[in-house]
Amino acid sequence: MKQQKHVRFDWAIKRLLRQKANFNILEGFLSELLKDDISIVEIIDTESNQETETDKFNRVDILVKDQKGELIIIEIQNSYAIDYFLRILYGISKAITEHIKTGDKWTSVRKVISINIVYFDLGRGEDYIYKGTTTFSGLHQNDELQLSDAQKKLFKKEKIKDLYPEIYLIKVNNFDDTAKDTLDEWIYFLKNSEIKKGFTAKGLKEANEVLKVANMEDEERREYQRFGEVLSDRASQALSIKIEIEMAVEKAVEKERNTKEAAIKTIVENFLNLPNLTEQQIADAASVSIEFVKKAKEEMKAKG
């Protein structure tokens, strides 16, 4: 049986998952990733959620408040951005400062979880899911700084890292399409927009029904098709740029190699003009093979 095609996750966030009736899909994804039962209290509308022409097809983000009052940023980036790590930092800082009022106690600072789904090669690394947290290590004792009992009671947290932002990076294109657990089932969906029969991850059963392309109205399907075409065009442009750069690098390397070889050849020819030097002595002096010397000698004879 042919696998049903589903709406891409970034499109779903734009159009479908902001609806309260569909919160269970997003809750399923968050629960699998964070290894916790997440309930969405509300999706907060922010300036960054407003669509701009530049980011219309390239970037999607959503800000969620869960049952613990923590803020969860979900951002999807389709095109390469060399400075994306700093964008993550900006997004977290903005979420923190926008949700504390002047004069509030510092205990009002919200925990922020930043989830970044990227469709390009970000940094260097072989894995497809990375998690970043903040800890404090002693420079002399090499111990990890802990909360006091009073602080645990005040913050209702066990560790310092539980107070600080938590960052997840999902490098979708690094996934090998082999789902080894329920979280991988979600990553498979993020990459392929397909839900395989037998997938049991939280939220995917609901997504299987709600996010089918076949369920779209004609006008919505045309808009979604346009969305896919723009992403394909951008991917093609990125590939073209990559190939052009690789070709330029190859030409530069070849030119440098030829220039270097020509310089060495000139040195060898100068040695050949000197009396009483054997071919082996010239090869040793110029750090080249004796075959190189012989070839240079033949070319000199041919020139007359």
PDB file of C-alpha atoms in Angstrom:
ATOM      1  CA  MET A   1       0.000   0.000   0.000  1.00  0.00           C
ATOM      2  CA  LYS A   2       1.278   3.460  -0.917  1.00  0.00           C
ATOM      3  CA  GLN A   3       2.263   5.555   2.130  1.00  0.00           C
ATOM      4  CA  GLN A   4      -0.025   8.526   2.797  1.00  0.00           C
ATOM      5  CA  LYS A   5       1.682  11.890   2.365  1.00  0.00           C
ATOM      6  CA  HIS A   6       1.269  14.382   5.189  1.00  0.00           C
ATOM      7  CA  VAL A   7       1.652  18.113   5.545  1.00  0.00           C
ATOM      8  CA  ARG A   8       5.145  19.251   6.516  1.00  0.00           C
ATOM      9  CA  PHE A   9       5.543  20.049  10.209  1.00  0.00           C
ATOM     10  CA  ASP A  10       6.455  23.713   9.604  1.00  0.00           C
ATOM     11  CA  TRP A  11       3.344  24.205   7.481  1.00  0.00           C
ATOM     12  CA  ALA A  12       1.261  22.464  10.132  1.00  0.00           C
ATOM     13  CA  ILE A  13       2.580  24.844  12.796  1.00  0.00           C
ATOM     14  CA  LYS A  14       1.662  27.802  10.589  1.00  0.00           C
ATOM     15  CA  ARG A  15      -1.862  26.631   9.815  1.00  0.00           C
ATOM     16  CA  LEU A  16      -3.090  23.783  12.007  1.00  0.00           C
ATOM     17  CA  LEU A  17      -1.230  23.162  15.259  1.00  0.00           C
ATOM     18  CA  ARG A  18      -2.028  26.577  16.767  1.00  0.00           C
ATOM     19  CA  GLN A  19      -5.649  25.463  17.079  1.00  0.00           C
ATOM     20  CA  LYS A  20      -6.551  24.206  20.545  1.00  0.00           C
ATOM     21  CA  ALA A  21      -8.252  21.152  19.047  1.00  0.00           C
ATOM     22  CA  ASN A  22      -4.875  20.067  17.650  1.00  0.00           C
ATOM     23  CA  PHE A  23      -2.707  20.776  20.710  1.00  0.00           C
ATOM     24  CA  ASN A  24      -2.440  17.017  21.324  1.00  0.00           C
ATOM     25  CA  ILE A  25      -0.242  16.636  18.216  1.00  0.00           C
ATOM     26  CA  LEU A  26       2.248  19.226  19.421  1.00  0.00           C
ATOM     27  CA  GLU A  27       2.014  17.856  22.977  1.00  0.00           C
ATOM     28  CA  GLY A  28       2.936  14.419  21.639  1.00  0.00           C
ATOM     29  CA  PHE A  29       6.059  15.697  19.906  1.00  0.00           C
ATOM     30  CA  LEU A  30       7.164  17.698  22.966  1.00  0.00           C
ATOM     31  CA  SER A  31       6.500  14.779  25.323  1.00  0.00           C
ATOM     32  CA  GLU A  32       8.620  12.407  23.238  1.00  0.00           C
ATOM     33  CA  LEU A  33      11.502  14.881  22.909  1.00  0.00           C
ATOM     34  CA  LEU A  34      11.540  16.150  26.503  1.00  0.00           C
ATOM     35  CA  LYS A  35      10.759  12.745  28.059  1.00  0.00           C
ATOM     36  CA  ASP A  36       7.926  14.278  30.068  1.00  0.00           C
ATOM     37  CA  ASP A  37       4.149  14.507  29.801  1.00  0.00           C
ATOM     38  CA  ILE A  38       3.718  17.984  28.367  1.00  0.00           C
ATOM     39  CA  SER A  39       0.375  19.770  28.357  1.00  0.00           C
ATOM     40  CA  ILE A  40       0.030  23.018  26.428  1.00  0.00           C
ATOM     41  CA  VAL A  41      -1.752  25.755  28.356  1.00  0.00           C
ATOM     42  CA  GLU A  42      -1.552  28.303  25.565  1.00  0.00           C
ATOM     43  CA  ILE A  43       0.293  29.312  22.423  1.00  0.00           C
ATOM     44  CA  ILE A  44       1.565  32.833  22.925  1.00  0.00           C
ATOM     45  CA  ASP A  45       1.373  35.271  20.044  1.00  0.00           C
ATOM     46  CA  THR A  46       4.555  37.291  19.685  1.00  0.00           C
ATOM     47  CA  GLU A  47       6.031  39.619  17.088  1.00  0.00           C
ATOM     48  CA  SER A  48       8.267  36.818  15.863  1.00  0.00           C
ATOM     49  CA  ASN A  49       5.181  34.701  15.173  1.00  0.00           C
ATOM     50  CA  GLN A  50       3.984  37.299  12.673  1.00  0.00           C
ATOM     51  CA  GLU A  51       4.762  36.349   9.111  1.00  0.00           C
ATOM     52  CA  THR A  52       7.091  38.510   7.040  1.00  0.00           C
ATOM     53  CA  GLU A  53       7.694  38.152   3.321  1.00  0.00           C
ATOM     54  CA  THR A  54      11.352  37.275   3.918  1.00  0.00           C
ATOM     55  CA  ASP A  55      10.621  34.484   6.395  1.00  0.00           C
ATOM     56  CA  LYS A  56       7.319  33.339   4.889  1.00  0.00           C
ATOM     57  CA  PHE A  57       8.715  30.057   3.594  1.00  0.00           C
ATOM     58  CA  ASN A  58      12.085  29.921   5.314  1.00  0.00           C
ATOM     59  CA  ARG A  59      11.461  30.141   9.043  1.00  0.00           C
ATOM     60  CA  VAL A  60       8.643  29.212  11.382  1.00  0.00           C
ATOM     61  CA  ASP A  61       8.530  29.659  15.132  1.00  0.00           C
ATOM     62  CA  ILE A  62       5.977  29.195  17.864  1.00  0.00           C
ATOM     63  CA  LEU A  63       6.034  30.022  21.590  1.00  0.00           C
ATOM     64  CA  VAL A  64       4.244  27.663  23.953  1.00  0.00           C
ATOM     65  CA  LYS A  65       3.498  27.818  27.667  1.00  0.00           C
ATOM     66  CA  ASP A  66       3.169  24.425  29.347  1.00  0.00           C
ATOM     67  CA  GLN A  67       1.432  23.276  32.525  1.00  0.00           C
ATOM     68  CA  LYS A  68       4.520  24.109  34.623  1.00  0.00           C
ATOM     69  CA  GLY A  69       4.595  27.699  33.375  1.00  0.00           C
ATOM     70  CA  GLU A  70       7.742  27.053  31.352  1.00  0.00           C
ATOM     71  CA  LEU A  71       8.168  28.630  27.924  1.00  0.00           C
ATOM     72  CA  ILE A  72       8.928  26.401  24.949  1.00  0.00           C
ATOM     73  CA  ILE A  73      10.189  27.896  21.700  1.00  0.00           C
ATOM     74  CA  ILE A  74       9.869  25.689  18.640  1.00  0.00           C
ATOM     75  CA  GLU A  75      11.699  27.083  15.628  1.00  0.00           C
ATOM     76  CA  ILE A  76      12.092  25.534  12.201  1.00  0.00           C
ATOM     77  CA  GLN A  77      14.752  26.854   9.829  1.00  0.00           C
ATOM     78  CA  ASN A  78      14.846  25.642   6.235  1.00  0.00           C
ATOM     79  CA  SER A  79      17.732  27.635   4.739  1.00  0.00           C
ATOM     80  CA  TYR A  80      21.377  27.743   5.766  1.00  0.00           C
ATOM     81  CA  ALA A  81      22.204  30.400   8.369  1.00  0.00           C
ATOM     82  CA  ILE A  82      25.832  30.552   9.498  1.00  0.00           C
ATOM     83  CA  ASP A  83      24.904  32.670  12.545  1.00  0.00           C
ATOM     84  CA  TYR A  84      21.998  30.479  13.665  1.00  0.00           C
ATOM     85  CA  PHE A  85      23.576  29.678  17.048  1.00  0.00           C
ATOM     86  CA  LEU A  86      23.318  33.370  17.939  1.00  0.00           C
ATOM     87  CA  ARG A  87      19.724  33.514  16.715  1.00  0.00           C
ATOM     88  CA  ILE A  88      18.917  30.798  19.268  1.00  0.00           C
ATOM     89  CA  LEU A  89      20.455  32.941  22.001  1.00  0.00           C
ATOM     90  CA  TYR A  90      18.481  36.000  20.892  1.00  0.00           C
ATOM     91  CA  GLY A  91      15.199  34.055  20.852  1.00  0.00           C
ATOM     92  CA  ILE A  92      15.756  32.757  24.378  1.00  0.00           C
ATOM     93  CA  SER A  93      16.722  36.201  25.711  1.00  0.00           C
ATOM     94  CA  LYS A  94      13.672  37.790  24.106  1.00  0.00           C
ATOM     95  CA  ALA A  95      11.322  35.187  25.583  1.00  0.00           C
ATOM     96  CA  ILE A  96      12.769  35.704  29.072  1.00  0.00           C
ATOM     97  CA  THR A  97      12.652  39.507  29.039  1.00  0.00           C
ATOM     98  CA  GLU A  98       9.188  39.691  27.482  1.00  0.00           C
ATOM     99  CA  HIS A  99       7.721  37.582  30.275  1.00  0.00           C
ATOM    100  CA  ILE A 100       8.977  39.430  33.326  1.00  0.00           C
ATOM    101  CA  LYS A 101       7.713  42.818  34.450  1.00  0.00           C
ATOM    102  CA  THR A 102       9.723  45.665  35.925  1.00  0.00           C
ATOM    103  CA  GLY A 103       9.851  45.187  39.694  1.00  0.00           C
ATOM    104  CA  ASP A 104       9.078  41.454  39.600  1.00  0.00           C
ATOM    105  CA  LYS A 105      11.112  39.156  41.827  1.00  0.00           C
ATOM    106  CA  TRP A 106      13.854  37.181  40.122  1.00  0.00           C
ATOM    107  CA  THR A 107      11.897  34.032  40.884  1.00  0.00           C
ATOM    108  CA  SER A 108       9.488  35.261  38.187  1.00  0.00           C
ATOM    109  CA  VAL A 109      12.082  34.507  35.499  1.00  0.00           C
ATOM    110  CA  ARG A 110      10.668  31.682  33.387  1.00  0.00           C
ATOM    111  CA  LYS A 111      12.545  28.550  32.394  1.00  0.00           C
ATOM    112  CA  VAL A 112      12.896  28.523  28.595  1.00  0.00           C
ATOM    113  CA  ILE A 113      13.266  25.443  26.426  1.00  0.00           C
ATOM    114  CA  SER A 114      14.444  26.173  22.888  1.00  0.00           C
ATOM    115  CA  ILE A 115      13.753  23.481  20.287  1.00  0.00           C
ATOM    116  CA  ASN A 116      15.378  24.076  16.916  1.00  0.00           C
ATOM    117  CA  ILE A 117      14.535  21.931  13.901  1.00  0.00           C
ATOM    118  CA  VAL A 118      16.990  22.691  11.104  1.00  0.00           C
ATOM    119  CA  TYR A 119      17.110  21.415   7.538  1.00  0.00           C
ATOM    120  CA  PHE A 120      20.760  22.312   6.918  1.00  0.00           C
ATOM    121  CA  ASP A 121      24.133  21.250   8.304  1.00  0.00           C
ATOM    122  CA  LEU A 122      24.583  23.324  11.467  1.00  0.00           C
ATOM    123  CA  GLY A 123      28.087  23.150  12.930  1.00  0.00           C
ATOM    124  CA  ARG A 124      30.136  19.951  12.891  1.00  0.00           C
ATOM    125  CA  GLY A 125      28.670  16.781  14.322  1.00  0.00           C
ATOM    126  CA  GLU A 126      27.480  13.339  13.276  1.00  0.00           C
ATOM    127  CA  ASP A 127      24.402  13.044  15.516  1.00  0.00           C
ATOM    128  CA  TYR A 128      20.944  14.314  14.579  1.00  0.00           C
ATOM    129  CA  ILE A 129      19.749  15.393  18.039  1.00  0.00           C
ATOM    130  CA  TYR A 130      21.816  17.557  20.401  1.00  0.00           C
ATOM    131  CA  LYS A 131      20.927  18.908  23.831  1.00  0.00           C
ATOM    132  CA  GLY A 132      22.605  21.841  25.556  1.00  0.00           C
ATOM    133  CA  THR A 133      22.328  22.785  29.245  1.00  0.00           C
ATOM    134  CA  THR A 134      24.178  25.062  31.670  1.00  0.00           C
ATOM    135  CA  THR A 135      26.297  23.690  34.524  1.00  0.00           C
ATOM    136  CA  PHE A 136      29.011  25.216  36.729  1.00  0.00           C
ATOM    137  CA  SER A 137      32.238  23.244  37.216  1.00  0.00           C
ATOM    138  CA  GLY A 138      34.898  24.021  39.800  1.00  0.00           C
ATOM    139  CA  LEU A 139      38.204  25.091  38.279  1.00  0.00           C
ATOM    140  CA  HIS A 140      40.213  23.534  41.122  1.00  0.00           C
ATOM    141  CA  GLN A 141      38.052  20.767  42.639  1.00  0.00           C
ATOM    142  CA  ASN A 142      36.356  19.884  39.321  1.00  0.00           C
ATOM    143  CA  ASP A 143      33.044  19.511  41.192  1.00  0.00           C
ATOM    144  CA  GLU A 144      29.626  20.590  39.886  1.00  0.00           C
ATOM    145  CA  LEU A 145      27.985  23.454  41.773  1.00  0.00           C
ATOM    146  CA  GLN A 146      24.699  22.381  43.368  1.00  0.00           C
ATOM    147  CA  LEU A 147      21.612  24.164  44.718  1.00  0.00           C
ATOM    148  CA  SER A 148      21.281  24.433  48.492  1.00  0.00           C
ATOM    149  CA  ASP A 149      18.277  22.806  50.173  1.00  0.00           C
ATOM    150  CA  ALA A 150      16.715  26.250  50.662  1.00  0.00           C
ATOM    151  CA  GLN A 151      17.155  27.062  46.966  1.00  0.00           C
ATOM    152  CA  LYS A 152      15.623  23.725  45.955  1.00  0.00           C
ATOM    153  CA  LYS A 153      12.599  24.572  48.060  1.00  0.00           C
ATOM    154  CA  LEU A 154      12.379  28.138  46.704  1.00  0.00           C
ATOM    155  CA  PHE A 155      12.828  27.284  43.006  1.00  0.00           C
ATOM    156  CA  LYS A 156      11.153  23.853  43.164  1.00  0.00           C
ATOM    157  CA  LYS A 157      14.083  22.566  41.121  1.00  0.00           C
ATOM    158  CA  GLU A 158      16.727  19.958  41.902  1.00  0.00           C
ATOM    159  CA  LYS A 159      19.666  21.253  39.872  1.00  0.00           C
ATOM    160  CA  ILE A 160      21.018  24.597  38.687  1.00  0.00           C
ATOM    161  CA  LYS A 161      20.693  23.500  35.060  1.00  0.00           C
ATOM    162  CA  ASP A 162      16.932  23.164  35.639  1.00  0.00           C
ATOM    163  CA  LEU A 163      16.753  26.951  36.130  1.00  0.00           C
ATOM    164  CA  TYR A 164      18.619  27.832  32.950  1.00  0.00           C
ATOM    165  CA  PRO A 165      17.577  27.586  29.299  1.00  0.00           C
ATOM    166  CA  GLU A 166      17.639  24.160  27.698  1.00  0.00           C
ATOM    167  CA  ILE A 167      18.462  23.959  24.002  1.00  0.00           C
ATOM    168  CA  TYR A 168      17.657  21.145  21.604  1.00  0.00           C
ATOM    169  CA  LEU A 169      19.022  20.964  18.060  1.00  0.00           C
ATOM    170  CA  ILE A 170      17.426  18.523  15.630  1.00  0.00           C
ATOM    171  CA  LYS A 171      19.509  18.216  12.452  1.00  0.00           C
ATOM    172  CA  VAL A 172      16.839  16.520  10.361  1.00  0.00           C
ATOM    173  CA  ASN A 173      19.009  15.743   7.336  1.00  0.00           C
ATOM    174  CA  ASN A 174      21.466  13.753   9.496  1.00  0.00           C
ATOM    175  CA  PHE A 175      18.756  11.201  10.359  1.00  0.00           C
ATOM    176  CA  ASP A 176      19.236   7.902   8.500  1.00  0.00           C
ATOM    177  CA  ASP A 177      15.480   7.092   8.270  1.00  0.00           C
ATOM    178  CA  THR A 178      15.798   4.169  10.691  1.00  0.00           C
ATOM    179  CA  ALA A 179      13.410   4.726  13.604  1.00  0.00           C
ATOM    180  CA  LYS A 180      14.909   3.014  16.664  1.00  0.00           C
ATOM    181  CA  ASP A 181      12.457   4.474  19.203  1.00  0.00           C
ATOM    182  CA  THR A 182       9.338   6.634  19.401  1.00  0.00           C
ATOM    183  CA  LEU A 183      11.297   9.891  19.240  1.00  0.00           C
ATOM    184  CA  ASP A 184      12.902   8.667  16.012  1.00  0.00           C
ATOM    185  CA  GLU A 185       9.395   8.090  14.658  1.00  0.00           C
ATOM    186  CA  TRP A 186       8.784  11.807  15.045  1.00  0.00           C
ATOM    187  CA  ILE A 187      12.140  12.644  13.413  1.00  0.00           C
ATOM    188  CA  TYR A 188      11.180  10.375  10.506  1.00  0.00           C
ATOM    189  CA  PHE A 189       7.981  12.389  10.113  1.00  0.00           C
ATOM    190  CA  LEU A 190       9.885  15.689  10.307  1.00  0.00           C
ATOM    191  CA  LYS A 191      12.180  14.528   7.511  1.00  0.00           C
ATOM    192  CA  ASN A 192       9.783  12.665   5.228  1.00  0.00           C
ATOM    193  CA  SER A 193       6.291  14.025   6.044  1.00  0.00           C
ATOM    194  CA  GLU A 194       5.191  10.388   6.321  1.00  0.00           C
ATOM    195  CA  ILE A 195       3.900   8.309   9.219  1.00  0.00           C
ATOM    196  CA  LYS A 196       4.621   4.611   8.832  1.00  0.00           C
ATOM    197  CA  LYS A 197       2.132   1.960   9.814  1.00  0.00           C
ATOM    198  CA  GLY A 198       3.029   0.708  13.281  1.00  0.00           C
ATOM    199  CA  PHE A 199       4.402   4.032  14.579  1.00  0.00           C
ATOM    200  CA  THR A 200       3.272   4.481  18.178  1.00  0.00           C
ATOM    201  CA  ALA A 201       4.839   7.807  19.239  1.00  0.00           C
ATOM    202  CA  LYS A 202       2.610  10.182  21.175  1.00  0.00           C
ATOM    203  CA  GLY A 203       0.733  12.558  18.895  1.00  0.00           C
ATOM    204  CA  LEU A 204       1.452  10.715  15.637  1.00  0.00           C
ATOM    205  CA  LYS A 205      -1.881   8.885  15.601  1.00  0.00           C
ATOM    206  CA  GLU A 206      -3.657  12.236  15.747  1.00  0.00           C
ATOM    207  CA  ALA A 207      -1.225  13.743  13.223  1.00  0.00           C
ATOM    208  CA  ASN A 208      -1.934  10.840  10.876  1.00  0.00           C
ATOM    209  CA  GLU A 209      -5.542  11.996  10.611  1.00  0.00           C
ATOM    210  CA  VAL A 210      -5.263  15.777  10.879  1.00  0.00           C
ATOM    211  CA  LEU A 211      -2.201  16.361   8.710  1.00  0.00           C
ATOM    212  CA  LYS A 212      -3.066  14.369   5.599  1.00  0.00           C
ATOM    213  CA  VAL A 213      -2.584  16.354   2.411  1.00  0.00           C
ATOM    214  CA  ALA A 214      -5.707  14.661   1.074  1.00  0.00           C
ATOM    215  CA  ASN A 215      -7.779  16.417   3.757  1.00  0.00           C
ATOM    216  CA  MET A 216      -6.908  19.882   2.440  1.00  0.00           C
ATOM    217  CA  GLU A 217      -9.345  22.170   0.688  1.00  0.00           C
ATOM    218  CA  ASP A 218      -8.406  23.009  -2.924  1.00  0.00           C
ATOM    219  CA  GLU A 219      -7.213  26.549  -2.172  1.00  0.00           C
ATOM    220  CA  GLU A 220      -5.187  25.377   0.831  1.00  0.00           C
ATOM    221  CA  ARG A 221      -3.645  22.582  -1.245  1.00  0.00           C
ATOM    222  CA  ARG A 222      -2.565  25.075  -3.916  1.00  0.00           C
ATOM    223  CA  GLU A 223      -0.970  27.292  -1.269  1.00  0.00           C
ATOM    224  CA  TYR A 224       0.795  24.291   0.239  1.00  0.00           C
ATOM    225  CA  GLN A 225       2.042  23.280  -3.216  1.00  0.00           C
ATOM    226  CA  ARG A 226       3.447  26.789  -3.672  1.00  0.00           C
ATOM    227  CA  PHE A 227       5.145  26.447  -0.274  1.00  0.00           C
ATOM    228  CA  GLY A 228       6.816  23.211  -1.413  1.00  0.00           C
ATOM    229  CA  GLU A 229       7.906  24.743  -4.724  1.00  0.00           C
ATOM    230  CA  VAL A 230       9.588  27.677  -2.973  1.00  0.00           C
ATOM    231  CA  LEU A 231      11.456  25.313  -0.638  1.00  0.00           C
ATOM    232  CA  SER A 232      12.549  23.185  -3.608  1.00  0.00           C
ATOM    233  CA  ASP A 233      13.760  26.277  -5.468  1.00  0.00           C
ATOM    234  CA  ARG A 234      15.763  27.417  -2.440  1.00  0.00           C
ATOM    235  CA  ALA A 235      17.264  23.951  -1.988  1.00  0.00           C
ATOM    236  CA  SER A 236      18.239  23.967  -5.683  1.00  0.00           C
ATOM    237  CA  GLN A 237      19.829  27.420  -5.342  1.00  0.00           C
ATOM    238  CA  ALA A 238      21.764  26.291  -2.266  1.00  0.00           C
ATOM    239  CA  LEU A 239      23.008  23.193  -4.136  1.00  0.00           C
ATOM    240  CA  SER A 240      24.031  25.309  -7.136  1.00  0.00           C
ATOM    241  CA  ILE A 241      26.003  27.688  -4.905  1.00  0.00           C
ATOM    242  CA  LYS A 242      27.680  24.737  -3.166  1.00  0.00           C
ATOM    243  CA  ILE A 243      28.734  23.181  -6.481  1.00  0.00           C
ATOM    244  CA  GLU A 244      30.025  26.522  -7.803  1.00  0.00           C
ATOM    245  CA  ILE A 245      32.101  27.006  -4.643  1.00  0.00           C
ATOM    246  CA  GLU A 246      33.515  23.468  -4.852  1.00  0.00           C
ATOM    247  CA  MET A 247      34.468  24.002  -8.517  1.00  0.00           C
ATOM    248  CA  ALA A 248      36.109  27.334  -7.698  1.00  0.00           C
ATOM    249  CA  VAL A 249      38.106  25.699  -4.892  1.00  0.00           C
ATOM    250  CA  GLU A 250      39.186  22.862  -7.204  1.00  0.00           C
ATOM    251  CA  LYS A 251      40.347  25.374  -9.831  1.00  0.00           C
ATOM    252  CA  ALA A 252      42.282  27.356  -7.229  1.00  0.00           C
ATOM    253  CA  VAL A 253      43.963  24.189  -5.922  1.00  0.00           C
ATOM    254  CA  GLU A 254      44.809  23.070  -9.454  1.00  0.00           C
ATOM    255  CA  LYS A 255      46.245  26.499 -10.296  1.00  0.00           C
ATOM    256  CA  GLU A 256      48.322  26.485  -7.119  1.00  0.00           C
ATOM    257  CA  ARG A 257      49.560  22.980  -7.864  1.00  0.00           C
ATOM    258  CA  ASN A 258      50.517  23.926 -11.431  1.00  0.00           C
ATOM    259  CA  THR A 259      52.238  27.097 -10.234  1.00  0.00           C
ATOM    260  CA  LYS A 260      54.156  25.148  -7.607  1.00  0.00           C
ATOM    261  CA  GLU A 261      55.167  22.491 -10.132  1.00  0.00           C
ATOM    262  CA  ALA A 262      56.322  25.133 -12.613  1.00  0.00           C
ATOM    263  CA  ALA A 263      58.483  26.778  -9.931  1.00  0.00           C
ATOM    264  CA  ILE A 264      60.078  23.445  -8.979  1.00  0.00           C
ATOM    265  CA  LYS A 265      60.632  22.661 -12.651  1.00  0.00           C
ATOM    266  CA  THR A 266      62.510  25.957 -13.101  1.00  0.00           C
ATOM    267  CA  ILE A 267      64.734  25.077 -10.137  1.00  0.00           C
ATOM    268  CA  VAL A 268      65.453  21.618 -11.584  1.00  0.00           C
ATOM    269  CA  GLU A 269      66.280  23.126 -14.977  1.00  0.00           C
ATOM    270  CA  ASN A 270      68.754  25.495 -13.300  1.00  0.00           C
ATOM    271  CA  PHE A 271      70.384  22.516 -11.598  1.00  0.00           C
ATOM    272  CA  LEU A 272      70.569  20.685 -14.944  1.00  0.00           C
ATOM    273  CA  ASN A 273      72.548  23.597 -16.383  1.00  0.00           C
ATOM    274  CA  LEU A 274      75.172  23.155 -13.710  1.00  0.00           C
ATOM    275  CA  PRO A 275      78.099  20.839 -14.511  1.00  0.00           C
ATOM    276  CA  ASN A 276      78.995  17.638 -12.653  1.00  0.00           C
ATOM    277  CA  LEU A 277      75.583  17.074 -10.953  1.00  0.00           C
ATOM    278  CA  THR A 278      73.946  13.693 -11.345  1.00  0.00           C
ATOM    279  CA  GLU A 279      70.199  13.337 -11.842  1.00  0.00           C
ATOM    280  CA  GLN A 280      69.916  11.750  -8.398  1.00  0.00           C
ATOM    281  CA  GLN A 281      71.749  14.660  -6.729  1.00  0.00           C
ATOM    282  CA  ILE A 282      69.420  17.130  -8.438  1.00  0.00           C
ATOM    283  CA  ALA A 283      66.360  15.127  -7.378  1.00  0.00           C
ATOM    284  CA  ASP A 284      67.585  15.086  -3.767  1.00  0.00           C
ATOM    285  CA  ALA A 285      68.383  18.800  -3.766  1.00  0.00           C
ATOM    286  CA  ALA A 286      64.978  19.765  -5.240  1.00  0.00           C
ATOM    287  CA  SER A 287      63.032  17.200  -3.139  1.00  0.00           C
ATOM    288  CA  VAL A 288      61.474  15.631  -6.238  1.00  0.00           C
ATOM    289  CA  SER A 289      61.531  12.186  -7.823  1.00  0.00           C
ATOM    290  CA  ILE A 290      64.240  11.232 -10.272  1.00  0.00           C
ATOM    291  CA  GLU A 291      61.473  10.698 -12.846  1.00  0.00           C
ATOM    292  CA  PHE A 292      60.568  14.390 -12.457  1.00  0.00           C
ATOM    293  CA  VAL A 293      64.201  15.341 -13.180  1.00  0.00           C
ATOM    294  CA  LYS A 294      64.379  13.060 -16.208  1.00  0.00           C
ATOM    295  CA  LYS A 295      61.147  14.496 -17.625  1.00  0.00           C
ATOM    296  CA  ALA A 296      62.437  18.056 -17.176  1.00  0.00           C
ATOM    297  CA  LYS A 297      65.684  17.074 -18.889  1.00  0.00           C
ATOM    298  CA  GLU A 298      63.807  15.613 -21.889  1.00  0.00           C
ATOM    299  CA  GLU A 299      61.656  18.734 -22.203  1.00  0.00           C
ATOM    300  CA  MET A 300      64.772  20.917 -22.155  1.00  0.00           C
ATOM    301  CA  LYS A 301      66.295  18.837 -24.979  1.00  0.00           C
ATOM    302  CA  ALA A 302      63.073  19.052 -26.986  1.00  0.00           C
ATOM    303  CA  LYS A 303      63.128  22.857 -26.696  1.00  0.00           C
ATOM    304  CA  GLY A 304      66.655  22.822 -28.045  1.00  0.00           C
TER     305      GLY A 304
END
